[in-house]
PDB file of C-alpha atoms in Angstrom:
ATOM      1  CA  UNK O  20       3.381 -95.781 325.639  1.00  0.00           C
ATOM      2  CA  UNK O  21       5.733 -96.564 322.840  1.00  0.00           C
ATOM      3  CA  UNK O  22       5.904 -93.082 321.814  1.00  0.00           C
ATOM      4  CA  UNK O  23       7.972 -92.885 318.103  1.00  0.00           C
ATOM      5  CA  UNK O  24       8.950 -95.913 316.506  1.00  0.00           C
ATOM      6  CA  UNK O  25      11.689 -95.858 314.018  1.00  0.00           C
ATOM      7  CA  UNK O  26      12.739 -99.435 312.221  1.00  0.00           C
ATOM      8  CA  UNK O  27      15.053-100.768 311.309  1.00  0.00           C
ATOM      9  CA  UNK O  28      17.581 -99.607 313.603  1.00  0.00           C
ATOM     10  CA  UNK O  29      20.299-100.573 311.477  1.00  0.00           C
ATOM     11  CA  UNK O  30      21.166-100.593 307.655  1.00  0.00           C
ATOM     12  CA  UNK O  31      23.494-101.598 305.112  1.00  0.00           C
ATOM     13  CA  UNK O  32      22.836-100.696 301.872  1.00  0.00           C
ATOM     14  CA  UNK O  33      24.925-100.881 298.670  1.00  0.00           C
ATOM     15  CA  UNK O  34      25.186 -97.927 296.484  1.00  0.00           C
ATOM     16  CA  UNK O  35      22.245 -97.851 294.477  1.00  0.00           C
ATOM     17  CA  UNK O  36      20.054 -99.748 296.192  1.00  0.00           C
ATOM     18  CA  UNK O  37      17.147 -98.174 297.708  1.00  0.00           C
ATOM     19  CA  UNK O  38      15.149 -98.516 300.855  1.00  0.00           C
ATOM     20  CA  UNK O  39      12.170 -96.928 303.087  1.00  0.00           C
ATOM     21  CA  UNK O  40      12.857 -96.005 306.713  1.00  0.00           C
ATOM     22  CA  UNK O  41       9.602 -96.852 308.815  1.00  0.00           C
ATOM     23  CA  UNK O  42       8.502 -94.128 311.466  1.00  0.00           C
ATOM     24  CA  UNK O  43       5.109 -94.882 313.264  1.00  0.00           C
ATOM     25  CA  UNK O  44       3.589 -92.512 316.608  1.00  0.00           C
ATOM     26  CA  UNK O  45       0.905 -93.503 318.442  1.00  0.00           C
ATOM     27  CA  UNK O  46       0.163 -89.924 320.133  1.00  0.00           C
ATOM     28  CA  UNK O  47      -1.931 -88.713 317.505  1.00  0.00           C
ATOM     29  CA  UNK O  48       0.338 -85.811 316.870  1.00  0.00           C
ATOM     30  CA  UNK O  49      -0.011 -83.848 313.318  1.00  0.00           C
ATOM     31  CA  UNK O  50       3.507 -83.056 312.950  1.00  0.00           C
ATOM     32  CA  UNK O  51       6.447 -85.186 311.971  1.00  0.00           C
ATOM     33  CA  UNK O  52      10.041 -84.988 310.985  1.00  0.00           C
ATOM     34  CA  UNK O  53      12.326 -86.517 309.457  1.00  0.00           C
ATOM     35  CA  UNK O  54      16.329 -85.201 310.364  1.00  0.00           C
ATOM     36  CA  UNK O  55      19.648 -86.778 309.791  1.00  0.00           C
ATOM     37  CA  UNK O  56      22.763 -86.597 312.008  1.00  0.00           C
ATOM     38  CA  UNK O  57      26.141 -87.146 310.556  1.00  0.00           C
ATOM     39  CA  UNK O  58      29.174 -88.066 312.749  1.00  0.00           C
ATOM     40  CA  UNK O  59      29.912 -84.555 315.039  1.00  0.00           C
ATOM     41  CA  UNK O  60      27.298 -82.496 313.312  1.00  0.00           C
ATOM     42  CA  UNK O  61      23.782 -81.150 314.367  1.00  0.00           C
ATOM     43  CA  UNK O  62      20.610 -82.096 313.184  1.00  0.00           C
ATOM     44  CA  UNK O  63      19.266 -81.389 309.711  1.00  0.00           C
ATOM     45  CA  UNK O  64      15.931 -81.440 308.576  1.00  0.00           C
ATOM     46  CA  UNK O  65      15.156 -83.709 305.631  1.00  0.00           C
ATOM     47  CA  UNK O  66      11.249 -83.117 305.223  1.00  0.00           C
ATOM     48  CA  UNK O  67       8.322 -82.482 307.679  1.00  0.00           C
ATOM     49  CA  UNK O  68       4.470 -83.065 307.817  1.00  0.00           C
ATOM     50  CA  UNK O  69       1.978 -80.638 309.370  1.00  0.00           C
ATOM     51  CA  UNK O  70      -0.560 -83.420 308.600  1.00  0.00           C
ATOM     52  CA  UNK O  71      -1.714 -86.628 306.602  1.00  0.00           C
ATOM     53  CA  UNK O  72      -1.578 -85.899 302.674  1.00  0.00           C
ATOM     54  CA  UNK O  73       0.558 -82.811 303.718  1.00  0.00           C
ATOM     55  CA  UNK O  74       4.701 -82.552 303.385  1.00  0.00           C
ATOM     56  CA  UNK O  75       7.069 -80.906 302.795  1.00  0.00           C
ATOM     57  CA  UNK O  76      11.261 -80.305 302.276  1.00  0.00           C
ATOM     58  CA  UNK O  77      13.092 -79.731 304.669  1.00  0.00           C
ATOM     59  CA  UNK O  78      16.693 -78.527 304.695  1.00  0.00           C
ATOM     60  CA  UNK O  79      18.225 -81.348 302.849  1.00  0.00           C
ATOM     61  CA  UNK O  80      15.684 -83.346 300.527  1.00  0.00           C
ATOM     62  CA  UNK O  81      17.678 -84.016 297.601  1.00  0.00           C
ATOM     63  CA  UNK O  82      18.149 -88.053 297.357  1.00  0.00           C
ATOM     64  CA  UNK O  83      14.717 -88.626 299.995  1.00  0.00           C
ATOM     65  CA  UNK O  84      11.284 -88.836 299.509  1.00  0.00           C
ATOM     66  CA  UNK O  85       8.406 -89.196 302.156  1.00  0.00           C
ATOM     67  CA  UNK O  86       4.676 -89.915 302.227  1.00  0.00           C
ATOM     68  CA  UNK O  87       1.916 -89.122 304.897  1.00  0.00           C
ATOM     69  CA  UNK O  88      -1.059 -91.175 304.146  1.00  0.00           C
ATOM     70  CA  UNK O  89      -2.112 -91.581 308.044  1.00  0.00           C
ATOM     71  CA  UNK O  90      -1.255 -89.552 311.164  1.00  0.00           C
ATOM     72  CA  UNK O  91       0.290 -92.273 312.055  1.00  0.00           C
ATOM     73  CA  UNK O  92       2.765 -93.569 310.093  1.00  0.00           C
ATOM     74  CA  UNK O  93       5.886 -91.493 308.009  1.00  0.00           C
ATOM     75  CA  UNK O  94       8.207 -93.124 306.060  1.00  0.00           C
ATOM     76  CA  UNK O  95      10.922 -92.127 304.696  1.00  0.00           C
ATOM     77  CA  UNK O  96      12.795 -93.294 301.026  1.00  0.00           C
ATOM     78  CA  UNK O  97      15.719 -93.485 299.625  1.00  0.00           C
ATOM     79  CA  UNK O  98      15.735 -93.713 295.817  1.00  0.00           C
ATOM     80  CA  UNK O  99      19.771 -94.629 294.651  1.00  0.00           C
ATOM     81  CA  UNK O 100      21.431 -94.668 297.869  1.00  0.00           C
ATOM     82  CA  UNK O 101      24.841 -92.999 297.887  1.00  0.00           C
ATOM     83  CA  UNK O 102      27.672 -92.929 300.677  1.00  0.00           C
ATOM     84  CA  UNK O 103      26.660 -89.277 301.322  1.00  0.00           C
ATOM     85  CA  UNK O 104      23.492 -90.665 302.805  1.00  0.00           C
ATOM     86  CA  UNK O 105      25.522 -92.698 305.700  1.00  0.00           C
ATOM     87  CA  UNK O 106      23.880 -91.162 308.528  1.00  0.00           C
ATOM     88  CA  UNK O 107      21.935 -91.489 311.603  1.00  0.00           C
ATOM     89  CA  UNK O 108      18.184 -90.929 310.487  1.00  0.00           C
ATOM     90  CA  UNK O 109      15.849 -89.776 313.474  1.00  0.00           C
ATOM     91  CA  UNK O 110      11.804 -89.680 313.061  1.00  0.00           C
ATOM     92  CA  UNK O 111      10.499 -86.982 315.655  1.00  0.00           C
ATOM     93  CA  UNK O 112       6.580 -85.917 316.106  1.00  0.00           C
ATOM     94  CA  UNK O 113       4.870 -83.178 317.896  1.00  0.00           C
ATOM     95  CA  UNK O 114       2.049 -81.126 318.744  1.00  0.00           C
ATOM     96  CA  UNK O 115       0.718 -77.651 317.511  1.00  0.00           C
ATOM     97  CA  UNK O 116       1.465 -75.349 319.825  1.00  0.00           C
ATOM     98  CA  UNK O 117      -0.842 -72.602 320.980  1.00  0.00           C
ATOM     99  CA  UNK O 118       0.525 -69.451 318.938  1.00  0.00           C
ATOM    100  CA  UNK O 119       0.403 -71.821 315.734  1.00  0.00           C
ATOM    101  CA  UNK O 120       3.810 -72.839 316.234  1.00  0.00           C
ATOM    102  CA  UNK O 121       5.053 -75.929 317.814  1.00  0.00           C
ATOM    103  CA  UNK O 122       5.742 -77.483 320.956  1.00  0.00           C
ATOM    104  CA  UNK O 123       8.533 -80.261 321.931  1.00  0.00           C
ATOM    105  CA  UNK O 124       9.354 -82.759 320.149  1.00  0.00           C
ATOM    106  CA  UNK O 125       9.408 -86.461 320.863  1.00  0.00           C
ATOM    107  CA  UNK O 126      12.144 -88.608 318.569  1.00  0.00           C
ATOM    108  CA  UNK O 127      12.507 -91.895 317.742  1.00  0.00           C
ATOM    109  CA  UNK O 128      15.633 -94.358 318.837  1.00  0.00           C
ATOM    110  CA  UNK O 129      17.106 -93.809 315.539  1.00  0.00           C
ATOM    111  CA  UNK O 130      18.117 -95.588 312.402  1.00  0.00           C
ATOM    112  CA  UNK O 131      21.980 -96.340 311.700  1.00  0.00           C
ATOM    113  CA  UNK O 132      22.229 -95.968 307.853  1.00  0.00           C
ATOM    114  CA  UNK O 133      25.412 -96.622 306.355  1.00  0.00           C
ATOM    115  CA  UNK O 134      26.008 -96.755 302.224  1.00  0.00           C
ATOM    116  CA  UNK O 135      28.713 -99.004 300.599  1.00  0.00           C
TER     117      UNK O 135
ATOM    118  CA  UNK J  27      13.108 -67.210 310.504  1.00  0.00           C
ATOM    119  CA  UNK J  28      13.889 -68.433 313.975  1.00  0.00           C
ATOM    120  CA  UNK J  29      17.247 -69.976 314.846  1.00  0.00           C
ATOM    121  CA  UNK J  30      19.753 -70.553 317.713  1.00  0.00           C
ATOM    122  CA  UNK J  31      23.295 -70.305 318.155  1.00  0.00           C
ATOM    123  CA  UNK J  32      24.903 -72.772 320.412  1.00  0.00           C
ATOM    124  CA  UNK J  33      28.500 -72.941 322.192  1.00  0.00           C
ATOM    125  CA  UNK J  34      30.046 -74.918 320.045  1.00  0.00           C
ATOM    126  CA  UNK J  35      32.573 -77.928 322.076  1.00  0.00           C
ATOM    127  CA  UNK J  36      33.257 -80.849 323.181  1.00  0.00           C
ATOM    128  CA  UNK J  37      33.529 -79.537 326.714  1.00  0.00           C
ATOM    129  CA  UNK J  38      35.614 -81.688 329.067  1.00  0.00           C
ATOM    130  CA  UNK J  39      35.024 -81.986 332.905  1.00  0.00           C
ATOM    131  CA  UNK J  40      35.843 -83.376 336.170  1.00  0.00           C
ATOM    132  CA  UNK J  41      33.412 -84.675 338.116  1.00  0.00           C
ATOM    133  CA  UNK J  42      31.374 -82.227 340.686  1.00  0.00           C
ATOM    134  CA  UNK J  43      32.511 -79.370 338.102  1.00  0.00           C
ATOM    135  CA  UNK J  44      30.108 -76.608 337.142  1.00  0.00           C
ATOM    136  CA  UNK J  45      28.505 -76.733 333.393  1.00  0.00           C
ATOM    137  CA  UNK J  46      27.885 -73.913 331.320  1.00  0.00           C
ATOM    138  CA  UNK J  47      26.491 -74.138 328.035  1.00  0.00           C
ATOM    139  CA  UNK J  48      25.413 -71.269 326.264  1.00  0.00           C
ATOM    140  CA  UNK J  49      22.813 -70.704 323.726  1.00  0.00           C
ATOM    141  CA  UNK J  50      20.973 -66.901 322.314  1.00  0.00           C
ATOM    142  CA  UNK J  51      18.413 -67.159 319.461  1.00  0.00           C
ATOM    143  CA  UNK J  52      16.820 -65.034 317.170  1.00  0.00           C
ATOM    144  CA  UNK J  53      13.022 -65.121 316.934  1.00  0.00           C
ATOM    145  CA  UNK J  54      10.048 -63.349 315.934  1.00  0.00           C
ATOM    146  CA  UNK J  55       7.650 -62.837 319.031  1.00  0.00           C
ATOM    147  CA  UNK J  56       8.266 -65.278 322.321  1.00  0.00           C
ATOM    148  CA  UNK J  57       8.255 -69.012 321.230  1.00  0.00           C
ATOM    149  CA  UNK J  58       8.888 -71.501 323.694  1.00  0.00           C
ATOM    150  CA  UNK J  59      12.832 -72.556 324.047  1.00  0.00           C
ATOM    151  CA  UNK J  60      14.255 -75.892 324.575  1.00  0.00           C
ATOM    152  CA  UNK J  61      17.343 -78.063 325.766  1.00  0.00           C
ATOM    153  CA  UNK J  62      17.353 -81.719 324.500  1.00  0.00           C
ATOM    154  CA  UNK J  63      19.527 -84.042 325.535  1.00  0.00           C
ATOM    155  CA  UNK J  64      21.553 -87.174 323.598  1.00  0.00           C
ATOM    156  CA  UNK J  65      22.772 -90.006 325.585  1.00  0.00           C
ATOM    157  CA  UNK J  66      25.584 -92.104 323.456  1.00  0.00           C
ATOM    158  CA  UNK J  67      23.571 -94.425 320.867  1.00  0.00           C
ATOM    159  CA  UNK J  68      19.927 -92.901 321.848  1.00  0.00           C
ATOM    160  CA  UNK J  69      17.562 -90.652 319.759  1.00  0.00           C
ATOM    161  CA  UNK J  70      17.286 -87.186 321.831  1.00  0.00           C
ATOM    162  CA  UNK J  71      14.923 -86.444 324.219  1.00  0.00           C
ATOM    163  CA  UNK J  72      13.378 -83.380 325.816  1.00  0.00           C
ATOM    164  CA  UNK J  73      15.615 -82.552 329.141  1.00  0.00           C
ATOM    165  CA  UNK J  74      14.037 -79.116 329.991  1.00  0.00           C
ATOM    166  CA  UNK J  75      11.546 -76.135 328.490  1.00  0.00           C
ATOM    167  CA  UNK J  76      10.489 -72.659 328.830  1.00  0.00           C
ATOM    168  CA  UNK J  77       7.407 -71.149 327.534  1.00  0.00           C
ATOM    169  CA  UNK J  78       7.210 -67.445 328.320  1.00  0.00           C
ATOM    170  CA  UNK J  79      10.481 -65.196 329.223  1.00  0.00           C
ATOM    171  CA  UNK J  80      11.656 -65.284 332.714  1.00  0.00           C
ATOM    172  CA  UNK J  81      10.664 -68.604 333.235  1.00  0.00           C
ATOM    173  CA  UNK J  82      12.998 -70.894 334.238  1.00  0.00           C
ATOM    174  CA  UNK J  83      12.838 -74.816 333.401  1.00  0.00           C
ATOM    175  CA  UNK J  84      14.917 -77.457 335.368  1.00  0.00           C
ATOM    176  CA  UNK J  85      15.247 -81.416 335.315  1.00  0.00           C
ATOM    177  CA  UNK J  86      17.686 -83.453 336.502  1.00  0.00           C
ATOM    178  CA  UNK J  87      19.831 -80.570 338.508  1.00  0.00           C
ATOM    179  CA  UNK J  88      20.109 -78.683 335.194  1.00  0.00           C
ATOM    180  CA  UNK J  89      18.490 -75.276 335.144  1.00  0.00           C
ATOM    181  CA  UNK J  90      17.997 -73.076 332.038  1.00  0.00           C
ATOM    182  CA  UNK J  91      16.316 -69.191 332.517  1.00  0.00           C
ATOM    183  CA  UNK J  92      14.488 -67.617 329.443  1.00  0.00           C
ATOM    184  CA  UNK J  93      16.090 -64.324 329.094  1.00  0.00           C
ATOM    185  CA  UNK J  94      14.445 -61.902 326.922  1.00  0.00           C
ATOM    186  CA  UNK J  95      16.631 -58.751 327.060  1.00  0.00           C
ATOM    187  CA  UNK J  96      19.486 -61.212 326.391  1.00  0.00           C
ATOM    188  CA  UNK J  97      17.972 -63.011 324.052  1.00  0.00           C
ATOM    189  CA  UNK J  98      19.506 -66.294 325.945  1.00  0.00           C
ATOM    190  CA  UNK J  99      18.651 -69.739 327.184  1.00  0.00           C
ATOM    191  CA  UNK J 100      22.271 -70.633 328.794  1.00  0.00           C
ATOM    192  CA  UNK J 101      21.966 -74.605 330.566  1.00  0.00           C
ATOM    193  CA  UNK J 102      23.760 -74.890 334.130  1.00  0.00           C
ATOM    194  CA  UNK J 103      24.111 -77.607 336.028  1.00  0.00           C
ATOM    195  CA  UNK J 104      26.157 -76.849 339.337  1.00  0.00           C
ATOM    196  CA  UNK J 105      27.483 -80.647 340.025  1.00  0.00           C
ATOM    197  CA  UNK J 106      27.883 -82.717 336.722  1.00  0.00           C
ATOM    198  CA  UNK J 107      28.022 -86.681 337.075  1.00  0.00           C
ATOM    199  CA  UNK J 108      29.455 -89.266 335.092  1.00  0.00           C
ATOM    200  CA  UNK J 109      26.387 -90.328 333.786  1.00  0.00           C
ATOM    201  CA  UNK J 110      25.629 -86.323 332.459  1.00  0.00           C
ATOM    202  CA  UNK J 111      28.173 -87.146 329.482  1.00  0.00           C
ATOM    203  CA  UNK J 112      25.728 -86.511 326.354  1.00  0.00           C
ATOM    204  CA  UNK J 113      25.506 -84.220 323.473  1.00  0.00           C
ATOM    205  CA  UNK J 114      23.085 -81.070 324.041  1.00  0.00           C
ATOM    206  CA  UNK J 115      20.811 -79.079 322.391  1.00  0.00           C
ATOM    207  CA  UNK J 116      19.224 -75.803 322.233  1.00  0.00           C
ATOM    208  CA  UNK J 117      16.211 -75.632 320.543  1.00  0.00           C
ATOM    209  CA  UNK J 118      13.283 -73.369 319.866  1.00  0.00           C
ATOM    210  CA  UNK J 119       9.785 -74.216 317.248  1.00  0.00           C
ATOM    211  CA  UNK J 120       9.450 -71.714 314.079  1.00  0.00           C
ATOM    212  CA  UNK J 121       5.952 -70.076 314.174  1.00  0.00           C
ATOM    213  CA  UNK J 122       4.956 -69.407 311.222  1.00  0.00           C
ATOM    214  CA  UNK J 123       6.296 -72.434 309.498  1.00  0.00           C
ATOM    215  CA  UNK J 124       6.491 -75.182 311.691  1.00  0.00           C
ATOM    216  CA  UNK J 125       9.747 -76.585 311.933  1.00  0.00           C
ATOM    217  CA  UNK J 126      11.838 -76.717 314.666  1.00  0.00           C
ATOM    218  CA  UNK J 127      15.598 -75.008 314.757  1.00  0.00           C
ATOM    219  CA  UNK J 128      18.406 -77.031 316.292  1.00  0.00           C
ATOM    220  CA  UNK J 129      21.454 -75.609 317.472  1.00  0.00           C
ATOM    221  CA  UNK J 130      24.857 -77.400 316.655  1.00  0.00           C
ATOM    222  CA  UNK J 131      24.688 -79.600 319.350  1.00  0.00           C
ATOM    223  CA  UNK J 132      27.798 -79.099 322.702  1.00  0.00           C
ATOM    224  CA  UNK J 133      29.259 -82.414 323.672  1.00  0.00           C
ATOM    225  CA  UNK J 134      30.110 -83.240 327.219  1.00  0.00           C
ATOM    226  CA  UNK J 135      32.420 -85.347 328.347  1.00  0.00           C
ATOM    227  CA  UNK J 136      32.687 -85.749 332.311  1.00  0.00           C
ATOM    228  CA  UNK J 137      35.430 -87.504 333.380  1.00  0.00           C
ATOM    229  CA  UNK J 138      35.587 -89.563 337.050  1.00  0.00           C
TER     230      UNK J 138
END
């Protein structure tokens, strides 16, 4: 199974430019995440999805925006890249759980973002 | 809302040395807990889980009991390898509002 597929894997943008990070799972799971990891630090949510035409911020949204059109697919965009957004970018999915919550996550490989 | 609070590293070891990494939460009612694992230049992926308190999960010789008086989900590992240098994570799903709460992330170093 290929699980969650993040591309590209790496990225070097100039300030200002913008770009969309691709995120695609093929185990028909409603939720999906976006976080970003910065050198040392934990994970921080940018956005999620409970489910297509449904999203919403996460911890960090300013500078991102996301879509959910199918299960399937969640991309990710940045509008005016800046150096703050050098980062490592992971796409995760998962399942409802049974108390409404959710259960583990499955992430992507990751893509290496860094803003010039 | 639910959250974790994670030893905070890097932890340094020898080889065959016994790992401790500590982790409590706060959460309403009993949601599942978690330990992920992230190998150097790989995404994270699940290493253990515990759904109900008292349970214990285990994978790869690391162990990890939910403790509900404690509020805890400490990992062990009694022999660490080489190949056990990663970052780790405690983690546990929000009910109500779907997101999932990392903790900082401990990273382990095991030396030869």
């Amino acid at each position: 199974n290929a699980g969650v597929t993040q591309t590209p894997k790496f990225r070097i943008l100039k300030i200002g430019q913008s770009m969309t990070l691709q995120c695609t799972q093929d185990m028909n799971h409603n939720y999906m995440y976006w976080y970003r990891q910065d050198p040392g630090m934990g994970l921080k949510l940018i956005y999620y999805s409970v489910g297509a035409g449904i999203t919403d911020k996460g911890e960090v949204p300013n500078g991102y925006n996301v879509s959910r059109s199918t299960t399937e697919d969640f991309p990710l965009r940045l509008e005016l890249a800046a150096p703050s957004q050098t980062s490592v970018y992971f796409c995760a999915s998962s399942l409802p759980g049974a108390q409404g919550g959710n259960t583990e996550a499955f992430f992507g490989q990751g893509t290496r973002l860094t803003v010039v | 809302g639910n959250s974790v609070t994670q030893m905070e590293g890097p932890v340094t070891l020898s080889e065959e040395a016994f790992l401790t990494i500590n982790c409590t939460y706060t959460a309403t009612g009993y949601p599942s807990l978690f330990w992920y694992v992230q190998y150097p230049g790989e995404g994270l992926q699940l290493l253990l889980k515990a759904t109900k308190a008292d349970d214990k999960g285990s994978n790869k010789g690391f162990e990890a009991t939910y403790r509900k008086e404690t509020t805890s989900f400490h990992l062990e590992k009694g022999s660490v390898q080489v190949s056990d240098s990663a970052v780790y994570f405690c983690a546990l799903p929000s009910i109500n509002d779907y997101k999932l709460s990392f903790g900082a992330g401990t990273t382990v170093t095991v030396r030869a």
